[in-house]
mmCIF file of C-alpha atoms in Angstrom:
data_model
loop_
_atom_site.group_PDB
_atom_site.id
_atom_site.type_symbol
_atom_site.label_atom_id
_atom_site.label_comp_id
_atom_site.label_asym_id
_atom_site.label_seq_id
_atom_site.Cartn_x
_atom_site.Cartn_y
_atom_site.Cartn_z
ATOM 1 C CA UNK I 43 135.245 103.037 84.368
ATOM 2 C CA UNK I 44 132.023 102.818 82.370
ATOM 3 C CA UNK I 45 130.218 100.982 85.196
ATOM 4 C CA UNK I 46 131.303 103.628 87.687
ATOM 5 C CA UNK I 47 130.025 106.380 85.392
ATOM 6 C CA UNK I 48 126.691 104.582 84.980
ATOM 7 C CA UNK I 49 126.355 104.229 88.758
ATOM 8 C CA UNK I 50 127.015 107.944 89.240
ATOM 9 C CA UNK I 51 124.464 108.850 86.562
ATOM 10 C CA UNK I 52 121.973 106.441 88.138
ATOM 11 C CA UNK I 53 122.434 108.059 91.567
ATOM 12 C CA UNK I 54 122.033 111.556 90.116
ATOM 13 C CA UNK I 55 118.814 110.583 88.329
ATOM 14 C CA UNK I 56 117.526 108.885 91.477
ATOM 15 C CA UNK I 57 118.182 111.891 93.710
ATOM 16 C CA UNK I 58 116.692 114.313 91.203
ATOM 17 C CA UNK I 59 113.575 112.137 90.984
ATOM 18 C CA UNK I 60 113.297 111.937 94.780
ATOM 19 C CA UNK I 61 113.667 115.706 95.139
ATOM 20 C CA UNK I 62 111.048 116.276 92.428
ATOM 21 C CA UNK I 63 108.457 113.949 93.940
ATOM 22 C CA UNK I 64 109.219 115.232 97.463
ATOM 23 C CA UNK I 65 108.572 118.776 96.260
ATOM 24 C CA UNK I 66 105.230 117.674 94.792
ATOM 25 C CA UNK I 67 104.251 116.079 98.136
ATOM 26 C CA UNK I 68 105.433 118.994 100.283
ATOM 27 C CA UNK I 69 104.005 121.802 98.130
ATOM 28 C CA UNK I 70 100.347 121.562 99.338
ATOM 29 C CA UNK I 71 101.421 121.634 103.001
ATOM 30 C CA UNK I 72 103.822 124.516 102.421
ATOM 31 C CA UNK I 73 101.171 126.508 100.564
ATOM 32 C CA UNK I 74 98.657 125.765 103.340
ATOM 33 C CA UNK I 75 101.062 127.067 106.001
ATOM 34 C CA UNK I 76 101.960 130.184 104.011
ATOM 35 C CA UNK I 77 98.292 130.941 103.347
ATOM 36 C CA UNK I 78 97.516 130.607 107.052
ATOM 37 C CA UNK I 79 100.110 133.309 107.790
ATOM 38 C CA UNK I 80 98.843 135.742 105.162
ATOM 39 C CA UNK I 81 96.320 138.530 105.764
ATOM 40 C CA UNK I 82 93.063 138.439 103.812
ATOM 41 C CA UNK I 83 94.245 140.974 101.240
ATOM 42 C CA UNK I 84 97.239 138.830 100.252
ATOM 43 C CA UNK I 85 95.223 135.603 100.142
ATOM 44 C CA UNK I 86 92.683 137.076 97.719
ATOM 45 C CA UNK I 87 95.217 138.748 95.463
ATOM 46 C CA UNK I 88 94.997 138.077 91.732
ATOM 47 C CA UNK I 89 98.695 137.105 91.625
ATOM 48 C CA UNK I 90 99.426 134.473 94.335
ATOM 49 C CA UNK I 91 102.958 134.478 95.724
ATOM 50 C CA UNK I 92 105.099 132.508 98.154
ATOM 51 C CA UNK I 93 106.267 135.785 99.686
ATOM 52 C CA UNK I 94 104.365 137.185 102.670
ATOM 53 C CA UNK I 95 104.583 140.974 102.854
ATOM 54 C CA UNK I 96 102.687 141.346 106.147
ATOM 55 C CA UNK I 97 102.757 138.057 108.127
ATOM 56 C CA UNK I 98 99.991 137.732 110.685
ATOM 57 C CA UNK I 99 98.723 135.259 113.288
ATOM 58 C CA UNK I 100 95.201 136.624 113.052
ATOM 59 C CA UNK I 101 93.968 133.512 111.274
ATOM 60 C CA UNK I 102 95.261 131.232 114.033
ATOM 61 C CA UNK I 103 93.776 133.532 116.698
ATOM 62 C CA UNK I 104 90.398 133.362 114.993
ATOM 63 C CA UNK I 105 90.620 129.567 114.765
ATOM 64 C CA UNK I 106 91.823 128.809 118.291
ATOM 65 C CA UNK I 107 90.069 131.576 120.222
ATOM 66 C CA UNK I 108 87.071 132.910 118.333
ATOM 67 C CA UNK I 109 85.828 129.685 116.755
ATOM 68 C CA UNK I 110 86.851 127.454 119.682
ATOM 69 C CA UNK I 111 88.974 124.853 117.931
ATOM 70 C CA UNK I 112 90.496 123.765 121.247
ATOM 71 C CA UNK I 113 87.211 122.006 122.078
ATOM 72 C CA UNK I 114 87.240 120.258 118.698
ATOM 73 C CA UNK I 115 90.858 119.188 119.225
ATOM 74 C CA UNK I 116 89.951 117.703 122.602
ATOM 75 C CA UNK I 117 87.003 115.850 121.050
ATOM 76 C CA UNK I 118 89.202 114.468 118.263
ATOM 77 C CA UNK I 119 91.851 113.276 120.704
ATOM 78 C CA UNK I 120 89.264 111.541 122.890
ATOM 79 C CA UNK I 121 87.467 109.806 120.012
ATOM 80 C CA UNK I 122 90.716 108.807 118.269
ATOM 81 C CA UNK I 123 92.365 107.423 121.411
ATOM 82 C CA UNK I 124 89.311 105.393 122.465
ATOM 83 C CA UNK I 125 88.799 104.064 118.924
ATOM 84 C CA UNK I 126 92.500 103.203 118.734
ATOM 85 C CA UNK I 127 92.445 101.281 122.039
ATOM 86 C CA UNK I 128 89.293 99.340 121.147
ATOM 87 C CA UNK I 129 90.646 98.518 117.701
ATOM 88 C CA UNK I 130 93.950 97.307 119.136
ATOM 89 C CA UNK I 131 92.330 95.042 121.742
ATOM 90 C CA UNK I 132 90.088 93.407 119.139
ATOM 91 C CA UNK I 133 92.810 93.272 116.472
ATOM 92 C CA UNK I 134 95.307 91.558 118.789
ATOM 93 C CA UNK I 135 92.850 88.835 119.759
ATOM 94 C CA UNK I 136 91.456 88.375 116.261
ATOM 95 C CA UNK I 137 94.924 88.525 114.681
ATOM 96 C CA UNK I 138 96.186 85.826 117.046
ATOM 97 C CA UNK I 139 93.194 83.629 116.175
ATOM 98 C CA UNK I 140 93.767 84.082 112.432
ATOM 99 C CA UNK I 141 97.443 83.246 112.833
ATOM 100 C CA UNK I 142 97.228 80.230 115.113
ATOM 101 C CA UNK I 143 93.840 78.720 114.253
ATOM 102 C CA UNK I 144 93.732 79.435 110.517
ATOM 103 C CA UNK I 145 92.691 75.842 109.711
ATOM 104 C CA UNK I 146 89.389 76.121 111.615
ATOM 105 C CA UNK I 147 86.333 76.654 109.421
ATOM 106 C CA UNK I 148 85.002 79.522 111.562
ATOM 107 C CA UNK I 149 88.337 81.326 111.379
ATOM 108 C CA UNK I 150 88.521 80.881 107.586
ATOM 109 C CA UNK I 151 85.002 82.265 107.246
ATOM 110 C CA UNK I 152 85.812 85.255 109.461
ATOM 111 C CA UNK I 153 88.973 85.920 107.483
ATOM 112 C CA UNK I 154 87.048 85.894 104.208
ATOM 113 C CA UNK I 155 84.325 88.136 105.643
ATOM 114 C CA UNK I 156 86.882 90.738 106.768
ATOM 115 C CA UNK I 157 88.575 90.659 103.366
ATOM 116 C CA UNK I 158 85.248 91.232 101.619
ATOM 117 C CA UNK I 159 84.397 94.062 104.016
ATOM 118 C CA UNK I 160 87.483 95.946 102.840
ATOM 119 C CA UNK I 161 86.019 96.056 99.340
ATOM 120 C CA UNK I 162 82.905 97.964 100.431
ATOM 121 C CA UNK I 163 83.212 101.780 100.324
ATOM 122 C CA UNK I 164 82.284 103.389 103.619
ATOM 123 C CA UNK I 165 79.882 105.794 101.907
ATOM 124 C CA UNK I 166 77.614 102.864 100.959
ATOM 125 C CA UNK I 167 77.131 102.074 104.654
ATOM 126 C CA UNK I 168 76.528 105.666 105.687
ATOM 127 C CA UNK I 169 72.722 105.572 105.482
ATOM 128 C CA UNK I 170 72.322 102.126 107.155
ATOM 129 C CA UNK I 171 74.690 103.145 109.967
ATOM 130 C CA UNK I 172 72.866 106.439 110.425
ATOM 131 C CA UNK I 173 69.497 104.662 110.708
ATOM 132 C CA UNK I 174 70.870 102.049 113.108
ATOM 133 C CA UNK I 175 72.431 104.666 115.366
ATOM 134 C CA UNK I 176 69.275 106.738 115.199
ATOM 135 C CA UNK I 177 67.286 103.721 116.430
ATOM 136 C CA UNK I 178 69.858 103.164 119.181
ATOM 137 C CA UNK I 179 69.675 106.879 120.082
ATOM 138 C CA UNK I 180 73.441 107.350 120.033
ATOM 139 C CA UNK I 181 73.647 110.051 117.368
ATOM 140 C CA UNK I 182 75.150 113.340 118.580
ATOM 141 C CA UNK I 183 77.532 111.484 120.890
ATOM 142 C CA UNK I 184 81.092 110.204 121.012
ATOM 143 C CA UNK I 185 79.750 106.640 120.931
ATOM 144 C CA UNK I 186 78.505 106.890 117.339
ATOM 145 C CA UNK I 187 81.912 108.033 116.068
ATOM 146 C CA UNK I 188 83.886 105.538 118.147
ATOM 147 C CA UNK I 189 81.781 102.605 116.920
ATOM 148 C CA UNK I 190 82.009 103.713 113.280
ATOM 149 C CA UNK I 191 85.763 104.305 113.353
ATOM 150 C CA UNK I 192 86.489 101.080 115.219
ATOM 151 C CA UNK I 193 84.363 99.023 112.854
ATOM 152 C CA UNK I 194 86.131 100.245 109.720
ATOM 153 C CA UNK I 195 89.727 99.862 110.951
ATOM 154 C CA UNK I 196 89.426 96.468 112.653
ATOM 155 C CA UNK I 197 89.866 94.322 109.478
ATOM 156 C CA UNK I 198 93.142 95.900 108.364
ATOM 157 C CA UNK I 199 94.434 96.127 111.944
ATOM 158 C CA UNK I 200 93.663 92.428 112.359
ATOM 159 C CA UNK I 201 95.550 91.506 109.190
ATOM 160 C CA UNK I 202 98.540 93.595 110.288
ATOM 161 C CA UNK I 203 98.716 91.869 113.668
ATOM 162 C CA UNK I 204 98.080 88.439 112.158
ATOM 163 C CA UNK I 205 100.964 88.971 109.737
ATOM 164 C CA UNK I 206 103.292 89.662 112.657
ATOM 165 C CA UNK I 207 102.056 86.735 114.758
ATOM 166 C CA UNK I 208 102.845 84.449 111.819
ATOM 167 C CA UNK I 209 106.527 85.320 112.303
ATOM 168 C CA UNK I 210 106.565 84.386 116.013
ATOM 169 C CA UNK I 211 107.826 80.783 116.430
ATOM 170 C CA UNK I 212 105.449 78.339 118.076
ATOM 171 C CA UNK I 213 108.398 77.157 120.149
ATOM 172 C CA UNK I 214 108.136 80.305 122.267
ATOM 173 C CA UNK I 215 104.537 79.537 123.153
ATOM 174 C CA UNK I 216 105.309 75.910 123.855
ATOM 175 C CA UNK I 217 108.151 76.933 126.172
ATOM 176 C CA UNK I 218 105.818 79.319 127.983
ATOM 177 C CA UNK I 219 103.219 76.574 128.426
ATOM 178 C CA UNK I 220 105.863 74.251 129.848
ATOM 179 C CA UNK I 221 106.706 76.980 132.367
ATOM 180 C CA UNK I 222 103.059 77.033 133.470
ATOM 181 C CA UNK I 223 101.623 79.932 131.450
ATOM 182 C CA UNK I 224 98.082 79.690 130.165
ATOM 183 C CA UNK I 225 97.065 81.079 126.785
ATOM 184 C CA UNK I 226 96.300 84.600 128.063
ATOM 185 C CA UNK I 227 99.586 84.794 129.984
ATOM 186 C CA UNK I 228 101.476 83.605 126.914
ATOM 187 C CA UNK I 229 99.939 86.353 124.787
ATOM 188 C CA UNK I 230 100.431 89.204 127.267
ATOM 189 C CA UNK I 231 103.778 88.162 128.762
ATOM 190 C CA UNK I 232 105.569 86.610 125.797
ATOM 191 C CA UNK I 233 104.079 87.631 122.463
ATOM 192 C CA UNK I 234 102.951 91.228 123.010
ATOM 193 C CA UNK I 235 106.323 92.449 124.370
ATOM 194 C CA UNK I 236 107.909 91.098 121.172
ATOM 195 C CA UNK I 237 105.315 92.824 118.999
ATOM 196 C CA UNK I 238 105.843 96.411 120.179
ATOM 197 C CA UNK I 239 106.741 97.753 116.690
ATOM 198 C CA UNK I 240 103.682 96.091 115.160
ATOM 199 C CA UNK I 241 101.466 97.333 117.972
ATOM 200 C CA UNK I 242 102.698 100.884 117.448
ATOM 201 C CA UNK I 243 102.288 100.815 113.661
ATOM 202 C CA UNK I 244 98.815 99.257 113.913
ATOM 203 C CA UNK I 245 97.746 101.652 116.656
ATOM 204 C CA UNK I 246 99.105 104.607 114.708
ATOM 205 C CA UNK I 247 97.103 103.557 111.660
ATOM 206 C CA UNK I 248 93.915 103.303 113.746
ATOM 207 C CA UNK I 249 94.558 106.660 115.439
ATOM 208 C CA UNK I 250 95.313 108.568 112.225
ATOM 209 C CA UNK I 251 92.316 107.018 110.468
ATOM 210 C CA UNK I 252 90.010 108.197 113.272
ATOM 211 C CA UNK I 253 91.695 111.609 113.488
ATOM 212 C CA UNK I 254 91.411 112.339 109.753
ATOM 213 C CA UNK I 255 87.933 110.889 109.174
ATOM 214 C CA UNK I 256 85.456 113.448 107.879
ATOM 215 C CA UNK I 257 82.320 111.787 106.512
ATOM 216 C CA UNK I 258 80.921 110.133 109.649
ATOM 217 C CA UNK I 259 81.921 113.049 111.872
ATOM 218 C CA UNK I 260 80.128 115.466 109.547
ATOM 219 C CA UNK I 261 76.918 113.402 109.288
ATOM 220 C CA UNK I 262 76.590 111.954 112.806
ATOM 221 C CA UNK I 263 77.488 115.125 114.737
ATOM 222 C CA UNK I 264 75.915 118.559 114.316
ATOM 223 C CA UNK I 265 76.520 120.124 117.750
ATOM 224 C CA UNK I 266 79.674 121.905 118.866
ATOM 225 C CA UNK I 267 79.862 119.849 122.069
ATOM 226 C CA UNK I 268 80.798 116.636 120.216
ATOM 227 C CA UNK I 269 82.093 117.980 116.886
ATOM 228 C CA UNK I 270 85.573 116.721 115.943
ATOM 229 C CA UNK I 271 88.359 118.657 114.299
ATOM 230 C CA UNK I 272 88.110 117.625 110.652
ATOM 231 C CA UNK I 273 84.399 118.408 110.165
ATOM 232 C CA UNK I 274 84.912 121.644 112.117
ATOM 233 C CA UNK I 275 87.099 122.964 109.290
ATOM 234 C CA UNK I 276 83.932 123.180 107.187
ATOM 235 C CA UNK I 277 82.740 125.987 109.482
ATOM 236 C CA UNK I 278 84.935 128.324 107.435
ATOM 237 C CA UNK I 279 83.104 127.456 104.221
ATOM 238 C CA UNK I 280 79.898 129.395 103.789
ATOM 239 C CA UNK I 281 77.218 129.215 101.138
ATOM 240 C CA UNK I 282 78.642 132.038 99.032
ATOM 241 C CA UNK I 283 82.054 132.767 100.576
ATOM 242 C CA UNK I 284 85.026 130.872 101.943
ATOM 243 C CA UNK I 285 87.258 132.134 104.746
ATOM 244 C CA UNK I 286 90.478 130.846 103.172
ATOM 245 C CA UNK I 287 92.698 132.195 105.952
ATOM 246 C CA UNK I 288 90.689 130.470 108.673
ATOM 247 C CA UNK I 289 90.341 127.308 106.603
ATOM 248 C CA UNK I 290 94.104 127.095 106.024
ATOM 249 C CA UNK I 291 94.884 127.845 109.688
ATOM 250 C CA UNK I 292 92.398 125.201 110.816
ATOM 251 C CA UNK I 293 93.978 122.687 108.448
ATOM 252 C CA UNK I 294 97.432 123.442 109.855
ATOM 253 C CA UNK I 295 96.127 122.959 113.402
ATOM 254 C CA UNK I 296 94.617 119.616 112.352
ATOM 255 C CA UNK I 297 97.844 118.394 110.757
ATOM 256 C CA UNK I 298 100.355 119.392 113.452
ATOM 257 C CA UNK I 299 99.416 116.848 116.207
ATOM 258 C CA UNK I 300 99.459 113.863 113.843
ATOM 259 C CA UNK I 301 102.731 115.039 112.299
ATOM 260 C CA UNK I 302 104.493 115.186 115.657
ATOM 261 C CA UNK I 303 103.082 111.821 116.741
ATOM 262 C CA UNK I 304 104.227 110.220 113.498
ATOM 263 C CA UNK I 305 107.712 111.752 113.699
ATOM 264 C CA UNK I 306 108.091 110.592 117.302
ATOM 265 C CA UNK I 307 106.971 107.025 116.521
ATOM 266 C CA UNK I 308 108.403 106.805 113.009
ATOM 267 C CA UNK I 309 111.060 104.181 113.764
ATOM 268 C CA UNK I 310 108.487 101.925 115.450
ATOM 269 C CA UNK I 311 106.070 102.458 112.579
ATOM 270 C CA UNK I 312 108.590 101.433 109.917
ATOM 271 C CA UNK I 313 109.796 98.479 111.999
ATOM 272 C CA UNK I 314 106.205 97.346 112.450
ATOM 273 C CA UNK I 315 105.506 97.511 108.729
ATOM 274 C CA UNK I 316 108.593 95.408 107.998
ATOM 275 C CA UNK I 317 108.173 92.914 110.844
ATOM 276 C CA UNK I 318 105.498 90.874 109.108
ATOM 277 C CA UNK I 319 106.828 91.181 105.588
ATOM 278 C CA UNK I 320 109.492 88.472 105.822
ATOM 279 C CA UNK I 321 108.833 85.131 107.429
ATOM 280 C CA UNK I 322 111.421 82.762 108.759
#
């Protein structure tokens, strides 16, 4: 009887804790959405409230029509998709090499170099990257963003894919070789179909990282033609004033695509995260 009572109390405490922490996580997004639907007079009131007395879509109209956020959304999708594809191609090949040829000296050195690269904050490389891209004359272009985003996500993407490849039995590859498959055919016909969850989770990480990145997009791009969505939100912040309604509406527009993509691919994402966690 006592054990049953303890279990019930434990469940109650657990659920209360989950609800509390969920509320903390959801509150900023809820407040952002409510602020985007408020007119300017209600946003700047001295007593903020969850209630909206005069809901309006004026902020979203200003963001999508007047400011031209649709162009920034298109730019973000293009840069994120290309960076995601490049990262995945390199990560699959590098991850396979780390998994299958880990005893080679070159592979060990590459593995160590990628681990060390994860310890370097991106802001420290901002000036060197800017100067390099200036010399290459690729500033103010998609290429500068794609190269920067791809470079910074490749190490972790490689480790994620390598962790999954470690769980794939060598017997599958040996069977494929007996059937006449070369190494490339083995990877694309045997291993990659088995690694769909890991591919999705790794690709989703690369896509979201490129979509949400602000620093490089803000420094490398200054023209509307190539500006991406996240730096474009800063257009609502002036020197002396901030358009809070437009800023909140722009933030909502930036969050919605990634939210739907994540919800649609959630089961693959979770399966991919778990696939390399247990070996055997």
